Short mmCIF file of C-alpha atoms and ligand atoms in Angstrom, two decimals:
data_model
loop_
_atom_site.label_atom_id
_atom_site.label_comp_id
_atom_site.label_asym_id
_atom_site.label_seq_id
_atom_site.Cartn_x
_atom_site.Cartn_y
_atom_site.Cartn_z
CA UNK R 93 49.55 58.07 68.66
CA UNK R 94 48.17 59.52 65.25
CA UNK R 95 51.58 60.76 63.94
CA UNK R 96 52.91 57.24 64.51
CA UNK R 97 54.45 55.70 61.41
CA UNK R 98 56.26 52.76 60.84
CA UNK R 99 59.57 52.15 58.73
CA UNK R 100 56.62 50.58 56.00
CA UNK R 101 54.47 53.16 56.18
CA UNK R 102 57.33 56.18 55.96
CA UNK R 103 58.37 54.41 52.50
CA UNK R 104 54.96 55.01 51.24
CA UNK R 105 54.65 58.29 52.41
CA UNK R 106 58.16 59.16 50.88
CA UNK R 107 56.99 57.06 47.57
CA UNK R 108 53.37 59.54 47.45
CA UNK R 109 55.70 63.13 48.74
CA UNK R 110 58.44 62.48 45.93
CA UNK R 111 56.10 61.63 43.19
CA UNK R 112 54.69 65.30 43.71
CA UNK R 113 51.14 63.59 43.91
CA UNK R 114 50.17 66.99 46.18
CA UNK R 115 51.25 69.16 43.61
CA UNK R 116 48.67 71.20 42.52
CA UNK R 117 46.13 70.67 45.69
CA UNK R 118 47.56 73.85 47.39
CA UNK R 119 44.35 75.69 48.07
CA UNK R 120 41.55 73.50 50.74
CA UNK R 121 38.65 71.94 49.40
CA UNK R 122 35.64 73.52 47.77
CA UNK R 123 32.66 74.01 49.79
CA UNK R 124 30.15 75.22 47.24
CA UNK R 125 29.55 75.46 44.00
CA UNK R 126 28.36 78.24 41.16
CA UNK R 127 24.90 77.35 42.04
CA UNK R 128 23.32 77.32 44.92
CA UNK R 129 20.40 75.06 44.49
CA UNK R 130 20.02 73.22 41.13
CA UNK R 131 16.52 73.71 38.99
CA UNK R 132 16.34 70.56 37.03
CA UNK R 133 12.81 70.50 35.77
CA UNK R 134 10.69 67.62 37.60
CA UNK R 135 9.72 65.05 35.74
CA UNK R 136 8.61 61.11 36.27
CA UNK R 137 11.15 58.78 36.17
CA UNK R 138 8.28 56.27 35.78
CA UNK R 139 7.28 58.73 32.48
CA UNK R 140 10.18 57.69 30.76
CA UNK R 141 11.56 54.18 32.02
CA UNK R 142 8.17 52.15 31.69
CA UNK R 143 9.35 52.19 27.68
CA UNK R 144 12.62 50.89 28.81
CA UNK R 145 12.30 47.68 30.80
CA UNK R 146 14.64 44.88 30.37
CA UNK R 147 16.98 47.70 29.08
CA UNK R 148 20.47 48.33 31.42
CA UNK R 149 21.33 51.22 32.01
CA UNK R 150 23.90 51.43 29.02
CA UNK R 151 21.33 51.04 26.24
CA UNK R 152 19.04 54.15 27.77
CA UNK R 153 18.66 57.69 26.87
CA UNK R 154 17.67 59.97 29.06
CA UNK R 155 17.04 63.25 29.04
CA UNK R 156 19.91 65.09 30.58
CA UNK R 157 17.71 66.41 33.43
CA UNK R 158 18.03 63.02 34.61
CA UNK R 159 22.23 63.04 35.55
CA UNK R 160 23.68 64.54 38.59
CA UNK R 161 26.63 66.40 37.66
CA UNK R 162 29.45 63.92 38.55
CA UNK R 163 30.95 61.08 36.90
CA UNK R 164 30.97 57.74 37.71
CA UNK R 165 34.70 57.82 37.97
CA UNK R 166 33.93 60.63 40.64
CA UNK R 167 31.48 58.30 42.07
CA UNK R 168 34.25 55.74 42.61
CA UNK R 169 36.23 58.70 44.17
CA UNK R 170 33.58 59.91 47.08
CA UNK R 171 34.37 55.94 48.66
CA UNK R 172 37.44 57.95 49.99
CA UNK R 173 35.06 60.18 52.05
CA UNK R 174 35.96 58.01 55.49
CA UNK R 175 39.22 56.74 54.76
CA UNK R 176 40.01 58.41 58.42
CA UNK R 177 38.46 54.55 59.33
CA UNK R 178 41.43 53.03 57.20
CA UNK R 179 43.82 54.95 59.17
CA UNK R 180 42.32 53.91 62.40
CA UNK R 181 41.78 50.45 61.77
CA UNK R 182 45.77 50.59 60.96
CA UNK R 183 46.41 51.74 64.18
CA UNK R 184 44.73 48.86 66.17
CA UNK R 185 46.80 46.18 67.42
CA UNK R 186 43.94 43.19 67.23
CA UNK R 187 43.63 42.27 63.78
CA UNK R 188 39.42 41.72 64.59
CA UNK R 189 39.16 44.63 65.71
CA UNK R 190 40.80 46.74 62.91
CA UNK R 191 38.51 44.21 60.44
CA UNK R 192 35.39 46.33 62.57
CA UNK R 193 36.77 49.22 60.82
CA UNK R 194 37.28 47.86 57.79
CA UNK R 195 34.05 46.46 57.63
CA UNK R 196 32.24 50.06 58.59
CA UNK R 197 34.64 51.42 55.78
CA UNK R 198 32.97 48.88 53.41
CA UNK R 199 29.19 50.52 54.68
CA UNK R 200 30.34 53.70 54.35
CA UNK R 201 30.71 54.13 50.76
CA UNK R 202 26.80 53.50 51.22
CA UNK R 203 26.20 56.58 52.90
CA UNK R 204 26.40 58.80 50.09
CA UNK R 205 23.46 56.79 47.47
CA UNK R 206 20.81 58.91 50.05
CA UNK R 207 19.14 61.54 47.77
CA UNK R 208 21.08 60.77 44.71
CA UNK R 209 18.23 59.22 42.30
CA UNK R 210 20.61 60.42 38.96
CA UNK R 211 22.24 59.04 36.79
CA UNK R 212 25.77 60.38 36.79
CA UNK R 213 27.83 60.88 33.42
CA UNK R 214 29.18 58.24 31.64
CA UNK R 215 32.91 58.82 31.90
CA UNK R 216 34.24 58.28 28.18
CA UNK R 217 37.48 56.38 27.16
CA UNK R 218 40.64 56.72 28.47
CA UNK R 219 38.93 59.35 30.89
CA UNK R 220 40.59 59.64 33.87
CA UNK R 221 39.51 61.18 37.12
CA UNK R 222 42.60 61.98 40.05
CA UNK R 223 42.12 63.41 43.93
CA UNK R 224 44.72 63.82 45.88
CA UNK R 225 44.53 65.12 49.95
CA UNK R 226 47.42 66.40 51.31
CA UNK R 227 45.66 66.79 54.38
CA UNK R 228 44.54 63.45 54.69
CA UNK R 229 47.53 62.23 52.88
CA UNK R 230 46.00 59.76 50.22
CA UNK R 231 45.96 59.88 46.09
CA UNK R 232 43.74 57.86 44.22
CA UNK R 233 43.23 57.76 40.46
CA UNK R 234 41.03 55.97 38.29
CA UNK R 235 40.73 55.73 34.60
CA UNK R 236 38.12 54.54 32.21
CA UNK R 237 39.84 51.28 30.97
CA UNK R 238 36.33 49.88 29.10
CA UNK R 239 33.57 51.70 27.27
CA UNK R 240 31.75 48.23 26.77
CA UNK R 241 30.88 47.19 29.31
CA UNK R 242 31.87 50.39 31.24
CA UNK R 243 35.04 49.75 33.40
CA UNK R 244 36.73 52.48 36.11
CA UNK R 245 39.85 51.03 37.24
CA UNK R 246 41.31 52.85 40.32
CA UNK R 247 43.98 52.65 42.83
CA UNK R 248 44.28 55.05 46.45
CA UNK R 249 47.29 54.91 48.41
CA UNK R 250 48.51 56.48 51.69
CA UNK R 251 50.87 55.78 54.16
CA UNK R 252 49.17 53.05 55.97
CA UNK R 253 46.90 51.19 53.29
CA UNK R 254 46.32 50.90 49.37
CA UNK R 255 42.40 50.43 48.05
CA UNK R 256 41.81 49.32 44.69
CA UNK R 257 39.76 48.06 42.40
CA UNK R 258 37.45 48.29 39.43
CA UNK R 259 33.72 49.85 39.35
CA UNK R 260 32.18 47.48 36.97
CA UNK R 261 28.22 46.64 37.00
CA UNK R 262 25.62 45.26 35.52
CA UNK R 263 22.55 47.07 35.57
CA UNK R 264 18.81 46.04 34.55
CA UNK R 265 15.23 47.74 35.05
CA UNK R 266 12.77 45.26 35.63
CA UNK R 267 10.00 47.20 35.96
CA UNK R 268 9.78 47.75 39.25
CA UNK R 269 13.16 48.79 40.40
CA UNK R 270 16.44 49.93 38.81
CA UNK R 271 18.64 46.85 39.60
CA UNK R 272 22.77 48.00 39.63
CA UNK R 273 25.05 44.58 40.47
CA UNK R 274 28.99 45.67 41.09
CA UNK R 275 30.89 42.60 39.55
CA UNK R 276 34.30 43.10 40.33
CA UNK R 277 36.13 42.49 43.60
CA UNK R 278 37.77 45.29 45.65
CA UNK R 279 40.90 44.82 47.60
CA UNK R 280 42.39 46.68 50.63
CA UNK R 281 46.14 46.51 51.77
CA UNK R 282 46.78 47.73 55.19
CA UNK R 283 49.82 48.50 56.85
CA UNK R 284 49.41 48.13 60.56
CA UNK R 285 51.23 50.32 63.00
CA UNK R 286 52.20 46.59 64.60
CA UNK R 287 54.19 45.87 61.50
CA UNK R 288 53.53 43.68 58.29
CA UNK R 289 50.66 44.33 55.63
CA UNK R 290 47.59 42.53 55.39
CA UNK R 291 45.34 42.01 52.54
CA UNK R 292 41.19 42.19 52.46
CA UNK R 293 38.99 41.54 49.81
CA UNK R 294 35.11 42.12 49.27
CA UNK R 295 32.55 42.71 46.57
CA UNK R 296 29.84 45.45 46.92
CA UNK R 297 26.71 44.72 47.39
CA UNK R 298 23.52 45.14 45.03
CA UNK R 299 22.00 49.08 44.60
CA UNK R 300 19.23 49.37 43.73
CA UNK R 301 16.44 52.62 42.48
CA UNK R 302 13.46 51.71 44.10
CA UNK R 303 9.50 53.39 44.35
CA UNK R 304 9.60 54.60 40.93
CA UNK R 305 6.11 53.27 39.59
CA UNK R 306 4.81 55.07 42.85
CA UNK R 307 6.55 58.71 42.59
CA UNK R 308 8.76 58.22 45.57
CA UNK R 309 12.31 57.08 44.20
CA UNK R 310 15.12 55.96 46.80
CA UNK R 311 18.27 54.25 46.30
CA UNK R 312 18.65 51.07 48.71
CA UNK R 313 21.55 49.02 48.53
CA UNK R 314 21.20 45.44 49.79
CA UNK R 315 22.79 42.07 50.03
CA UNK R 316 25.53 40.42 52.26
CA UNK R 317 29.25 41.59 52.10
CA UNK R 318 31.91 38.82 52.52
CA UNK R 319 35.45 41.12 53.44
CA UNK R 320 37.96 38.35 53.90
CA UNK R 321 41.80 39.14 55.72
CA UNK R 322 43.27 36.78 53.24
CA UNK R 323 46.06 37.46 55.72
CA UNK R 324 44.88 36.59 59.08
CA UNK R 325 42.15 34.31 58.05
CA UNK R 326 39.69 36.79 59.67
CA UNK R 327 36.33 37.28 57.87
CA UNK R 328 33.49 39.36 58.39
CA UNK R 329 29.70 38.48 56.99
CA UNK R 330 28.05 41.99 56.94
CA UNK R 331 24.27 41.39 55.88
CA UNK R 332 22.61 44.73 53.92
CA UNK R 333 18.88 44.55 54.81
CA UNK R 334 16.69 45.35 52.14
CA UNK R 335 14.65 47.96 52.53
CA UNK R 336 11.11 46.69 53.51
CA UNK R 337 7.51 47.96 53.25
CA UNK R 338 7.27 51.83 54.39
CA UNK R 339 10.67 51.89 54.86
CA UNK R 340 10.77 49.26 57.48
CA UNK R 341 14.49 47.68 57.98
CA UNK R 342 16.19 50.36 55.22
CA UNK R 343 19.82 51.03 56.24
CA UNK R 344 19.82 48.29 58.34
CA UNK R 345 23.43 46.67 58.40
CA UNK R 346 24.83 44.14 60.97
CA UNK R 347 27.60 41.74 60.75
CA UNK R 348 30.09 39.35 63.12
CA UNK R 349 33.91 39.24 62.11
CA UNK R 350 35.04 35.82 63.19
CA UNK R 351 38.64 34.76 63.32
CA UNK R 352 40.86 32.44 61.92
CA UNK R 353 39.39 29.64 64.46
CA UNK R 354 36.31 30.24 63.92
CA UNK R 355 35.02 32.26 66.82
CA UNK R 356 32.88 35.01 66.54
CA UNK R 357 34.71 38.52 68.67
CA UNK R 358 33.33 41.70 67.27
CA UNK R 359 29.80 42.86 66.26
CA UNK R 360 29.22 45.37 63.95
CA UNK R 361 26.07 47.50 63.48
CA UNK R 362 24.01 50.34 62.47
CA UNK R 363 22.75 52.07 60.01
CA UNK R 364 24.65 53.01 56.67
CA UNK R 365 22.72 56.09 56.39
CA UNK R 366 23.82 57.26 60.02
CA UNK R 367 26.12 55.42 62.76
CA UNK R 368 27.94 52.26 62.52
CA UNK R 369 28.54 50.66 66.22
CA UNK R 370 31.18 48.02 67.38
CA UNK R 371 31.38 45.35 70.09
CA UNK R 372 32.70 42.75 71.63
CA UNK R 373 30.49 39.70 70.07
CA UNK R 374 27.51 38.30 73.02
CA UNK R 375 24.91 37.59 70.19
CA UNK R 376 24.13 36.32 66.77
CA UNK R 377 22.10 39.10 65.53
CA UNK R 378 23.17 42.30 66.94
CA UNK R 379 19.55 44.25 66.86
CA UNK R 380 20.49 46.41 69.94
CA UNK R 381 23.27 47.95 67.51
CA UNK R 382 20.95 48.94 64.83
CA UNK R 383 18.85 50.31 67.61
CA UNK R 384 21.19 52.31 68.46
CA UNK R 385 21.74 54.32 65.44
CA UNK R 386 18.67 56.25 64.50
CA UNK R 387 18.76 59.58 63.32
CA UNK R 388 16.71 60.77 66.25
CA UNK R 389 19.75 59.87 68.90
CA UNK R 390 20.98 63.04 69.17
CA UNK R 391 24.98 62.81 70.27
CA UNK R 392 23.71 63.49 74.06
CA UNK R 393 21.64 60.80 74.16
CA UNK R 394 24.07 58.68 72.49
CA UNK R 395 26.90 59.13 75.08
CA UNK R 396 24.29 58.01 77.66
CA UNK R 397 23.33 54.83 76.02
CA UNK R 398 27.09 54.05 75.03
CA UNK R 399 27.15 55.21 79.30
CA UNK R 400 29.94 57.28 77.93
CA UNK R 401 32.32 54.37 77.11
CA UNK R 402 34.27 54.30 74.12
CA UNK R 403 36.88 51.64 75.40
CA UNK R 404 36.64 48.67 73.57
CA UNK R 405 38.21 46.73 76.15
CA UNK R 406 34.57 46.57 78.03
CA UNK R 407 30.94 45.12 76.45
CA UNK R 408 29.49 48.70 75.79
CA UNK R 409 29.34 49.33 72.72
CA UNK R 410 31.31 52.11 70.99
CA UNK R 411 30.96 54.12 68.01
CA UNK R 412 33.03 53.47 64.93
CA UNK R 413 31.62 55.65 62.24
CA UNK R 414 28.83 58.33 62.17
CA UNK R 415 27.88 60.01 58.55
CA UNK R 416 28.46 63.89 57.80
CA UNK R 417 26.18 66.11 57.87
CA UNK R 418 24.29 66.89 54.44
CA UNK R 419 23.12 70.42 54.07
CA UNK R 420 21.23 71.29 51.01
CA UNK R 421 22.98 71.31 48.13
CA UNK R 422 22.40 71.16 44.43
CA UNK R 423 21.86 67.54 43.17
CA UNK R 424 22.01 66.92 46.73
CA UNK R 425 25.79 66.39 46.44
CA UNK R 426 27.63 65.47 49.55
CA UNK R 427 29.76 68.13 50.75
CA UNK R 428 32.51 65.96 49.88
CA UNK R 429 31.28 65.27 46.70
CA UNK R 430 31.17 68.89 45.99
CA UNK R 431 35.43 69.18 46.45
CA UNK R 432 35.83 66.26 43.80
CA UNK R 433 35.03 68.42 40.25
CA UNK R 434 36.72 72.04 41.62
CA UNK R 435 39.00 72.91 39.10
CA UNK R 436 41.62 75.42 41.29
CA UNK R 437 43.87 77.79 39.12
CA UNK R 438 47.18 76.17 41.12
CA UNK R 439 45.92 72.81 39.96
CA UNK R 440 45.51 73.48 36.10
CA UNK R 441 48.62 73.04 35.16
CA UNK R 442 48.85 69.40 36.56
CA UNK R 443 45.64 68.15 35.35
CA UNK R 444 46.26 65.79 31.89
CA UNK R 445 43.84 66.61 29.43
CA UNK R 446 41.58 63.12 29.80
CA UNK R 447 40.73 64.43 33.67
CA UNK R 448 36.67 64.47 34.22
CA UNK R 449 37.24 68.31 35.50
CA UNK R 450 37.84 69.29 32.21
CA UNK R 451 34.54 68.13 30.63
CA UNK R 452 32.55 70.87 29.31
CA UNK R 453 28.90 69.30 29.56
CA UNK R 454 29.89 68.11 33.06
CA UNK R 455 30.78 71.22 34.35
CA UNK R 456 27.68 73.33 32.16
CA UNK R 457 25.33 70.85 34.01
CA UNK R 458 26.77 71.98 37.46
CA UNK R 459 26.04 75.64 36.58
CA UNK R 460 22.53 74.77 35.56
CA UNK R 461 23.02 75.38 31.76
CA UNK R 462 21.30 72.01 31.09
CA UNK R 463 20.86 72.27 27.30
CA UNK R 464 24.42 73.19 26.85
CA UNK R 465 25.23 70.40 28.71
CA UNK R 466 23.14 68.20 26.61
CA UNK R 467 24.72 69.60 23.64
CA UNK R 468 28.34 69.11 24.71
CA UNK R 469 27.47 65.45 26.04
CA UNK R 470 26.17 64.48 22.95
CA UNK R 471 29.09 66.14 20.63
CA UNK R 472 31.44 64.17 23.18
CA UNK R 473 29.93 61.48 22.61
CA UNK R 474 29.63 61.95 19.08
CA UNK R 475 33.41 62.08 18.76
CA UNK R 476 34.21 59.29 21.07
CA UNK R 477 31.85 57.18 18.36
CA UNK R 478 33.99 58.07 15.36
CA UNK R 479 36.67 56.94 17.20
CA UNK R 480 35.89 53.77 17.82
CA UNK R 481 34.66 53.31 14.24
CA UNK R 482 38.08 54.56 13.02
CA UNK R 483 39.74 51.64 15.47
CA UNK R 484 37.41 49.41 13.65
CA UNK R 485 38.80 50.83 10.43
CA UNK R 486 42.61 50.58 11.60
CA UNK R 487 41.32 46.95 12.84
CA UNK R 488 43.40 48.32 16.55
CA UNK R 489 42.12 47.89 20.12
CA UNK R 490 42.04 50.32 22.86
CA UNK R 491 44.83 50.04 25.24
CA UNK R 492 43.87 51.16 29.21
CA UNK R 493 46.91 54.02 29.72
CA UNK R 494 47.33 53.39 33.47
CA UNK R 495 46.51 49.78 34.69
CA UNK R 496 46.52 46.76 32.86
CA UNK R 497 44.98 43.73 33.60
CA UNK R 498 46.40 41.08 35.61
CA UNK R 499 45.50 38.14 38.63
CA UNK R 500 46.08 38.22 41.80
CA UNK R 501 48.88 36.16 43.40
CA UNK R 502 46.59 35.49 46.14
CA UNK R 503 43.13 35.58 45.54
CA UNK R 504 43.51 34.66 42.18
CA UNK R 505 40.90 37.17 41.35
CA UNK R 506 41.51 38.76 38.10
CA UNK R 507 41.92 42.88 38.86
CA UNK R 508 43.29 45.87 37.12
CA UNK R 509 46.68 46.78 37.80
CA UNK R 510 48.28 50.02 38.32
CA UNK R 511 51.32 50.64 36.04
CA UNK R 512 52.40 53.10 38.61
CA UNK R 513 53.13 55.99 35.73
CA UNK R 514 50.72 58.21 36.15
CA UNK R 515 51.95 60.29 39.02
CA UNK R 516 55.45 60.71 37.81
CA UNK R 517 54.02 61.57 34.15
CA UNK R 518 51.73 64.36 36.08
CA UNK R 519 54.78 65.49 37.72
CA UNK R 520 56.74 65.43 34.47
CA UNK R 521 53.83 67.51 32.18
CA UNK R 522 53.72 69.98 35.26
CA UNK R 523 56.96 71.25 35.10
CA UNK R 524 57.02 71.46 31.45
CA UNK R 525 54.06 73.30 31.79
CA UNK R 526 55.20 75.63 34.58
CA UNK R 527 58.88 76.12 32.96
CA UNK R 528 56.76 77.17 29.42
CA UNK R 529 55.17 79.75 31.28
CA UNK R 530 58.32 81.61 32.67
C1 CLR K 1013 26.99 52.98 45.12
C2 CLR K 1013 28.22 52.89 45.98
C3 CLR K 1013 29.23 51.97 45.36
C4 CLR K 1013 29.58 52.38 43.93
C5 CLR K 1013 28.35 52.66 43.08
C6 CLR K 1013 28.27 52.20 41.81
C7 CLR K 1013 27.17 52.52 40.87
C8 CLR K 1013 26.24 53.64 41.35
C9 CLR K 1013 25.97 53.42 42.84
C10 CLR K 1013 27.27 53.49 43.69
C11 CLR K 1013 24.89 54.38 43.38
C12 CLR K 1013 23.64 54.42 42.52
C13 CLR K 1013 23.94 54.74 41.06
C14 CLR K 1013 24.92 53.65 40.57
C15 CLR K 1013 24.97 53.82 39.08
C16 CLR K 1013 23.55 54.27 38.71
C17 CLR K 1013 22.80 54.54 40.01
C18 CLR K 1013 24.51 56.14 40.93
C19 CLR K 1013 27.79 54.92 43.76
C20 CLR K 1013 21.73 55.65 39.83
C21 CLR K 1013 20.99 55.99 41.10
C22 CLR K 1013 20.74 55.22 38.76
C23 CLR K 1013 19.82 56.32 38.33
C24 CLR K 1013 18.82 55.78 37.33
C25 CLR K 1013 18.09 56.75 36.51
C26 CLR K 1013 17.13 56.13 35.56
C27 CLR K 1013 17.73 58.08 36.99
O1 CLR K 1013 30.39 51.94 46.15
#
């Protein structure tokens, strides 16, 4: 059923082959890096932000010690760590029931805030950051399009859906917590196996650094998720519990997706740290599914709650998403996040010159050569200041290279949109590249 593609779906896959977006991604993934653990020196977060509150995150300095060593473009990129759920939910024929997998998509790109208190690096102009899977068969770029406020603007396609959007936020410490508010809207095109394209929309919900005035900083990320088939006139309302007193109710997720009558079918629940379950809808709030995932539940015990059914088709409930493991690993990286900033020898010759890869403080900071890191950061940065004074000068704006801006014939949400140049332009400096060197 998994190799099925339909006539819609072949055209994208031809459109993704024939731009030679895999070029370059010959060798698999990177499992580890230089280092094997990272020795940033310790210090209180509470030491140095209690002179910064009211300040967003923009207007600090911080010590370097105090980044992981990924960008936030590569930040946007690690939301394509379960787009297996995108292909599934194309591959369902109920439109409710592929929103369930939409929706645990949505919690997904959760799973990966757990043991990441740093601040990654500020990805400078016209940066851009690009990952392409042949394996998995998606691309995705994203490019810096806005220095103030920062703006990522990025696009993934594959065969059976598109993702895009833009990784704007507004961020504040209060005092008590780090406070980071995504503003813009994300947007999801999927081409079901049963034919046609549909089109969801939702905003991310509030993240948040919390336990800092007592030693113990997490990351919790709470709120309620609206994801809307603007299509179907499905919706579901996923609510992000916040994360209570010892830890009571953090992770907690639940939603219902109700359809275009109004009438609740499918639970969704879990944990976004975890497992994510499905259901057909009995109850409002769907506690036995949060129940369900806790770390203890070994997969054993799981198959004997679930009493070993999968099928949808009856009330148990079945599993949609369960997180990957995460074995130690310097800045606690994901191991997917550890594949994004591997810079292959196959692959240099396709890279442009603005990818993150090629940043020389980000990649001294993931060998541990933190003061060399701080020293190229700040030169970087340095530059990318004189730059902006000599636009001043010339009296000329930046222009985004990749995506412009534009509103959406549907939602009428404003979004960045992709010019669709970059991948033929990759192709095009590649071969010049190669053909120099013969
Ligand atoms: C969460 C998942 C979303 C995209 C997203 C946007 C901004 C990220 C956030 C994620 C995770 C937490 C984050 C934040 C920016 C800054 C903040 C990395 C990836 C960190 C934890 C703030 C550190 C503060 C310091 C003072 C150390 O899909």
């Amino acid at each position: 059923e998994k190799e099925l593609f339909n006539e819609l779906q072949l055209k994208k896959q031809e459109e993704i082959i024939n731009d030679g977006s895999f070029h370059g991604y010959d060798d698999p993934p990177r499992t580890r890096m230089n280092l094997d653990e990272d020795d940033r020196p310790k210090i209180s977060l509470w030491g140095i932000l209690k002179s910064m509150i009211g300040k967003d995150m923009t207007k600090m300095t911080l010590p370097v010690s105090f980044n992981e060593c990924t960008s936030l473009l590569q930040r946007v990129a690690e939301d394509m760590e379960y787009t297996d759920l995108l292909d599934q939910a194309a591959l369902k024929k109920d439109s409710c029931l592929r929103m369930v997998y939409v929706a645990a998509f949505a919690a997904s790109e959760y799973s990966s805030t757990i043991n990441r208190v740093a601040k990654p690096f500020n990805p400078l102009l016209g940066e851009t950051y690009e990952y392409s899977r042949p394996d998995k068969g998606y691309r995705f770029v994203v490019e810096q399009v806005s220095h103030h406020p920062p703006i990522g603007a990025a696009l993934a396609e594959s065969a059976r859906w598109d993702y895009w959007g833009e990784s704007a936020v507004k961020s504040k410490f209060n005092g008590r917590s780090f406070d980071i508010n995504p503003l813009g809207t994300w947007f999801l095109n999927i081409r079901p196996v049963a034919g046609g394209q549909e089109l969801y929309t939702w905003k991310k919900v509030t993240s948040s650094v919390v336990g800092i005035i007592t030693g113990s900083p997490v990351v919790d990320n709470y709120g309620e998720m609206i994801i809307r088939n603007h299509t179907t006139g499905d919706v579901c309302k996923l609510k992000y519990k916040q994360r209570g007193w010892l830890g009571s109710s953090a992770y907690e997720v639940y939603g219902t997706v109700v359809d275009k009558a109004g009438k609740p079918r499918w639970s969704v629940g879990g944990r976004w740290n975890d497992k994510i379950f499905g259901r057909k809808y009995q109850t409002d709030v769907d506690d036995s599914l949060i129940n369900l995932s806790k770390e203890s539940n070994t997969a054993a015990q799981l198959d004997q709650t679930l009493n070993v059914s999968t099928s949808p088709t009856l009330n148990a409930p079945f599993l949609v998403w369960e997180n990957h493991p995460r074995p130690p690993a310097p800045f606690n990286l994901t191991p997917f996040a550890i594949t994004l900033n591997a810079i292959p020898q196959n692959l240099k010759p396709w890279l442009p010159p603005t990818d993150t890869r090629l940043r020389p403080d980000q990649r001294a900071m993931e060998d541990g050569q933190y003061d060399f890191a701080a020293k190229e950061k700040n030169r970087l940065e340095e530059k990318q200041r004189a730059r902006r004074r000599q636009r001043e000068v010339e009296g000329s704006v930046h222009q985004p290279r990749w995506f412009r801006k534009a509103k959406h014939a549907v939602t009428g949400d404003e979004y960045w949109q992709f010019t669709g140049e970059y991948w033929r332009m990759r192709e095009n400096l590649g071969r010049k590249r190669l053909d120099g060197k013969k």
